[in-house]
Amino acid sequence: MRVAVIGGGQLARMMQEAASALGIPLAALVEARDGSTGQVVPDAVVGAPDDEDRVRALAERSAVLTFEHEHQATALLERLQAEGYSVQPSPAALLYARDKLAMRRRLGELGVPIPHWRQIRSETDLEEFLAQHGGRAIVKTARGGYDGKGVRAVEKSEEVGDWLEAMAAGGVELLAEEQVDFTCEVAALLARRPSGELRTWPVAETRQVDGVCSTVLAPAPDLDDRLAARAQEIAEQIAVGLNVTGVLAVEMFLSGDRLTVNELAMRPHNSGHWTIEGATTSQFEQHLRAVLDLPLGDTTPVAPHAVMVNLLGSVHEDPRHAYPEALGRYPEVKVHLYGKEVRPGRKLGHVTAIGEDLAELESRAAGAVAVLKGVE
Amino acid sequence: MRVAVIGGGQLARMMQEAASALGIPLAALVEARDGSTGQVVPDAVVGAPDDEDRVRALAERSAVLTFEHEHQATALLERLQAEGYSVQPSPAALLYARDKLAMRRRLGELGVPIPHWRQIRSETDLEEFLAQHGGRAIVKTARGGYDGKGVRAVEKSEEVGDWLEAMAAGGVELLAEEQVDFTCEVAALLARRPSGELRTWPVAETRQVDGVCSTVLAPAPDLDDRLAARAQEIAEQIAVGLNVTGVLAVEMFLSGDRLTVNELAMRPHNSGHWTIEGATTSQFEQHLRAVLDLPLGDTTPVAPHAVMVNLLGSVHEDPRHAYPEALGRYPEVKVHLYGKEVRPGRKLGHVTAIGEDLAELESRAAGAVAVLKGVE
C-alpha cells in the first residue's frame, strides 16, 4: 500500500503526517534530504522528477505514484502508465495543470466558464488582444508559473518584451487573458477516485497579496448558496471532464454573479490547508485515499468557520524563536511550520483558526502570523 | 529545538505527527528501525533505554529528553539531569509512574485518595490483607506492569505463588490493594510545563476489557460536573505534588461518589488519543510544547462528544486489507494504524469519532474497529 510522491516541499510533508496516521508508508522523491519533506520521511530518495531510474524504482515498489507539484516529465509518466503502473493523477490529466494553453483549450471545449483568452504568437497578437480588452491583459507563460511567477498584468506589449523574445527563440509559449475585475477569488476543492467517487469540501475564499495566497476563509463568507453550488458544479465538471484523480483545486474569479476559472492544481493545495483542522477529512488524507482508490472520507467542516493565514517570510532568523510569544498569545490557533530556511516572501508555514466568530478567527490567525513573521 | 524521545512505539509515532506539523525535529531511541516509530522518524537510533552512550548522544544534540514509556534507567537520567540536560519529566517524577510502591507511598503522603493498600513482603502479609478486605485483593508487581500485565485479582495467596517466590528470591516487590467495586473508570488528562503552566482536558471515561483499555468516551458521559472537577483537582494535585512535566494521565475508579487513583502515566496516554481530532490541542502536540517549556495550547473539545475505540488484534493478516470496507462504511471516523504486525490482542491502532450523538459515535467507532478486526 506504499504511496510514492514526487516532490519534497511542504505538501508532501503534510501528506506524510496523514500517511503516518493511516499506517500508509510514504516514499518521496525529493530535491534535498534535509528539505521540508526529507526531514520527516525516512524513505526519501534524492532526485529530479525527470530522473527515469529513480522515478521507475519508486514506482516499482509502490502501489501508486503521485505528485505534490505539476512540473513532471509527461513522457516518462506516460511510459510508466503504459507499463501498468498506477499514476494518479494520470499524465494526461496532469498536463492540464501544467500547461495553461492546453488547460484553456480543453476547458473551452468542455464549456467551462473561463476568461477571454488567446494564444500569443507575436507582439501583434498581444497588441490586438489589448485593443480588444480595454488596453489591459494578463499575460502568462504556458508552463512553469506558480505563486504569481509567470504571470504579469500588462498594458503595453513592452512589459513582456523579455517573454516575447524568449518565445521567438522557441523557449516559451504565451497566452493573454482578459483582466477580470473580480469581487473576490474562490477555490473549489474536491477529491476523486479512479473508480469515480467524488467528494467536495465547502468552497473557500482566497485572498492574494502580490499574486501569492495570503488568507483563506472557509466556507467563503460572501458566496451565497447558489454561487457556491455553481462553483462546486464547475469543479466537478472539470474533474470528470479531465479525468482528474486525487485532490483537485479550482481557483475561480467571482465578478458579480459570474464565475470564471483561473487556475487548476491537481494535488493538495494551499487553499485547502484549512481542512487539516477544519474538516472531518483533510485534503492530505483524502489525496492518499483517492490515489489508492480507497473510499473517500467525509468532508463536513467541524466548525462554522475556518481561517488560514500563510506565513510568508519572517524577520526572525528562525520563526520558531517567536513560539513563546505566538503560542502564548494565541493558544487556540494551530501553527504549521514546514522546516524551511527563511527567505523573503517564502512560504514558511501557515496558521489555522477554527470556530464560530469569523472576525475573531481572522484576528487570531493573522495575529499569530504577525508574531511569527516578526512584524508585531 | 530538537526533542529526543526514548521509545519506538505508537506514542512516539503520534508525537512525530505533531512534531512535523509544528516544525519541531524529533529524534527517537527505538527498539527497531522498522518499528512503529522508526517507520516515520528519519532520525531514529536503535538502542535500549539504558544504553548510556546512545541516550547521552541523543541528549547532547537535543533541547530536551522525554519518553513514551516509564521503563527508563533512573540513575542514568539522574546523571544527565545533574549535568544540566533537560529531562522532562524528571527522573524523580518518573519514578512514581514506574514504581507502584513508590507511587502509593507518595500519593498517600500527599493526601490523594487511593485504594487501601499495603506492601506484601510475605505470604502472611497477603493473607492478612485478604482477611481484612473481604477475601479479595488486587496484587501488583511494583514495576514492569502495563495493560493488565503485572496485575492479578486474587482470593487466595496461591494465585500469586510464582510472584511470592520471585519476591523471596529478591527479584520483585509486591503490593496488594483493595478490589474497588467501581461504577466506572475515568482518566484525568493534563499537561504541565517546567515553569508551572498547567492545562487539563475534559475527564474521560475509560472502559477496559481483560485489563486493557478498549473504549474511551470524552467527556465522561456519566460524570457530573462536581465529580469531573474533583477528578481534575486530584490530577492537578498529583502533577504539582510530584512535579510532573509533560502530559500526565491519572486513571481513577469511581465508586458512587468516591474517586480513588488507580494508575499514573507521565506521557501521552491511550485515554487521550481522542484529543487528536476531538480537542483544539492534542495530547501529542501538548506534550511537545510542555517538555520544551513552550506555552500550552487550548484544550477545548471541538465537538460535544468523542469516542475512541482501540483495535486490539485482527483476524486479517493486515488490517489495511479491510480499508475498502471500513472506510467505505464509516466515512466519518478517523482511523489510526500504528504500522505494527498483527499479534493476538496487540494494540494495532484506534478509531475516533467526534460529533453530537454519543450512541451513533459509539456505533460508528466500534463498527469500524470490528471491520478492521475482521469480526464483522
Tab-separated table of C-alpha atoms in Angstrom, chain A residues 1-2 13-14 16-17 19-25 33 37-43 199 277 280-282 285 289 294-298 302 320-321 323-325 327-339 354, chain B residues 1-2 13-14 16-17 19-25 33 37-43 199 277 280-282 285 289 294-298 302 320-321 323-325 327-339 354:
chain	number	residue	atom	x	y	z
A	1	MET	CA	0.000	0.000	0.000
A	2	ARG	CA	3.019	2.296	-0.342
A	13	ARG	CA	5.467	16.797	4.262
A	14	MET	CA	1.825	17.262	5.262
A	16	GLN	CA	3.309	12.227	5.393
A	17	GLU	CA	1.548	13.381	8.573
A	19	ALA	CA	0.020	8.795	5.851
A	20	SER	CA	1.551	8.079	9.256
A	21	ALA	CA	-1.852	8.263	10.934
A	22	LEU	CA	-3.379	5.860	8.406
A	23	GLY	CA	-0.442	3.453	8.622
A	24	ILE	CA	0.323	4.001	4.935
A	25	PRO	CA	4.029	4.025	4.046
A	33	ARG	CA	17.456	15.046	2.032
A	37	THR	CA	9.748	16.502	3.186
A	38	GLY	CA	13.110	14.794	3.675
A	39	GLN	CA	13.127	15.916	7.311
A	40	VAL	CA	10.088	13.779	8.105
A	41	VAL	CA	10.071	10.946	5.550
A	42	PRO	CA	12.591	8.183	6.265
A	43	ASP	CA	12.004	6.688	2.819
A	199	ARG	CA	-16.347	14.428	-2.659
A	277	GLU	CA	-8.233	21.057	11.456
A	280	THR	CA	-13.536	15.783	9.139
A	281	THR	CA	-11.123	14.621	6.439
A	282	SER	CA	-8.140	16.747	5.432
A	285	GLU	CA	-5.641	12.241	3.932
A	289	ARG	CA	-7.281	7.691	-0.084
A	294	LEU	CA	-9.874	3.789	-1.309
A	295	PRO	CA	-13.277	5.130	-0.214
A	296	LEU	CA	-13.177	8.871	0.394
A	297	GLY	CA	-13.686	10.441	3.806
A	298	ASP	CA	-16.431	12.764	4.945
A	302	VAL	CA	-16.033	20.593	12.147
A	320	ARG	CA	10.297	29.182	15.972
A	321	HIS	CA	12.156	31.771	18.028
A	323	TYR	CA	6.985	30.428	19.527
A	324	PRO	CA	6.935	31.593	23.168
A	325	GLU	CA	5.098	34.772	22.193
A	327	LEU	CA	1.785	30.280	21.230
A	328	GLY	CA	1.403	32.222	24.461
A	329	ARG	CA	-0.787	34.944	22.960
A	330	TYR	CA	-2.791	32.631	20.684
A	331	PRO	CA	-3.359	29.277	22.429
A	332	GLU	CA	-6.362	28.440	20.192
A	333	VAL	CA	-4.633	28.600	16.786
A	334	LYS	CA	-2.841	25.725	15.085
A	335	VAL	CA	0.625	26.603	13.841
A	336	HIS	CA	2.247	24.668	10.998
A	337	LEU	CA	5.880	25.268	10.116
A	338	TYR	CA	7.436	23.499	7.170
A	339	GLY	CA	11.054	23.202	8.303
A	354	ILE	CA	-11.493	27.397	13.572
B	1	MET	CA	14.547	22.848	19.399
B	2	ARG	CA	15.026	19.101	18.809
B	13	ARG	CA	4.914	7.768	16.254
B	14	MET	CA	1.951	10.012	17.007
B	16	GLN	CA	6.144	12.708	15.355
B	17	GLU	CA	2.937	13.602	13.511
B	19	ALA	CA	6.220	17.467	15.756
B	20	SER	CA	6.186	17.569	11.962
B	21	ALA	CA	3.256	19.989	11.961
B	22	LEU	CA	4.989	22.307	14.428
B	23	GLY	CA	8.301	22.140	12.565
B	24	ILE	CA	9.976	20.583	15.608
B	25	PRO	CA	12.617	17.938	14.802
B	33	ARG	CA	14.382	0.667	12.814
B	37	THR	CA	8.183	4.938	15.328
B	38	GLY	CA	11.174	4.038	13.165
B	39	GLN	CA	8.904	3.828	10.117
B	40	VAL	CA	8.113	7.544	10.333
B	41	VAL	CA	11.071	9.163	12.117
B	42	PRO	CA	14.152	9.630	9.906
B	43	ASP	CA	16.259	10.494	12.953
B	199	ARG	CA	-3.903	22.781	31.283
B	277	GLU	CA	-9.377	15.059	16.476
B	280	THR	CA	-8.131	22.005	19.867
B	281	THR	CA	-4.733	20.766	21.024
B	282	SER	CA	-3.892	17.061	21.020
B	285	GLU	CA	1.285	18.395	20.492
B	289	ARG	CA	5.020	22.080	23.950
B	294	LEU	CA	6.558	26.430	25.446
B	295	PRO	CA	3.108	27.908	26.170
B	296	LEU	CA	0.420	25.237	26.245
B	297	GLY	CA	-2.394	25.050	23.715
B	298	ASP	CA	-6.108	25.381	24.270
B	302	VAL	CA	-14.133	20.701	19.111
B	320	ARG	CA	-5.367	-2.386	5.983
B	321	HIS	CA	-6.821	-5.127	3.817
B	323	TYR	CA	-9.739	-0.447	4.456
B	324	PRO	CA	-12.112	-0.625	1.466
B	325	GLU	CA	-14.933	-1.869	3.673
B	327	LEU	CA	-13.552	3.419	5.148
B	328	GLY	CA	-16.463	2.852	2.803
B	329	ARG	CA	-18.972	2.057	5.537
B	330	TYR	CA	-17.683	4.645	8.000
B	331	PRO	CA	-16.547	7.785	6.113
B	332	GLU	CA	-16.875	9.987	9.222
B	333	VAL	CA	-14.471	8.124	11.530
B	334	LYS	CA	-10.730	8.713	11.782
B	335	VAL	CA	-8.654	5.557	11.555
B	336	HIS	CA	-5.170	5.372	13.039
B	337	LEU	CA	-2.971	2.372	12.383
B	338	TYR	CA	0.428	2.098	14.013
B	339	GLY	CA	2.351	0.105	11.421
B	354	ILE	CA	-16.490	13.005	17.101
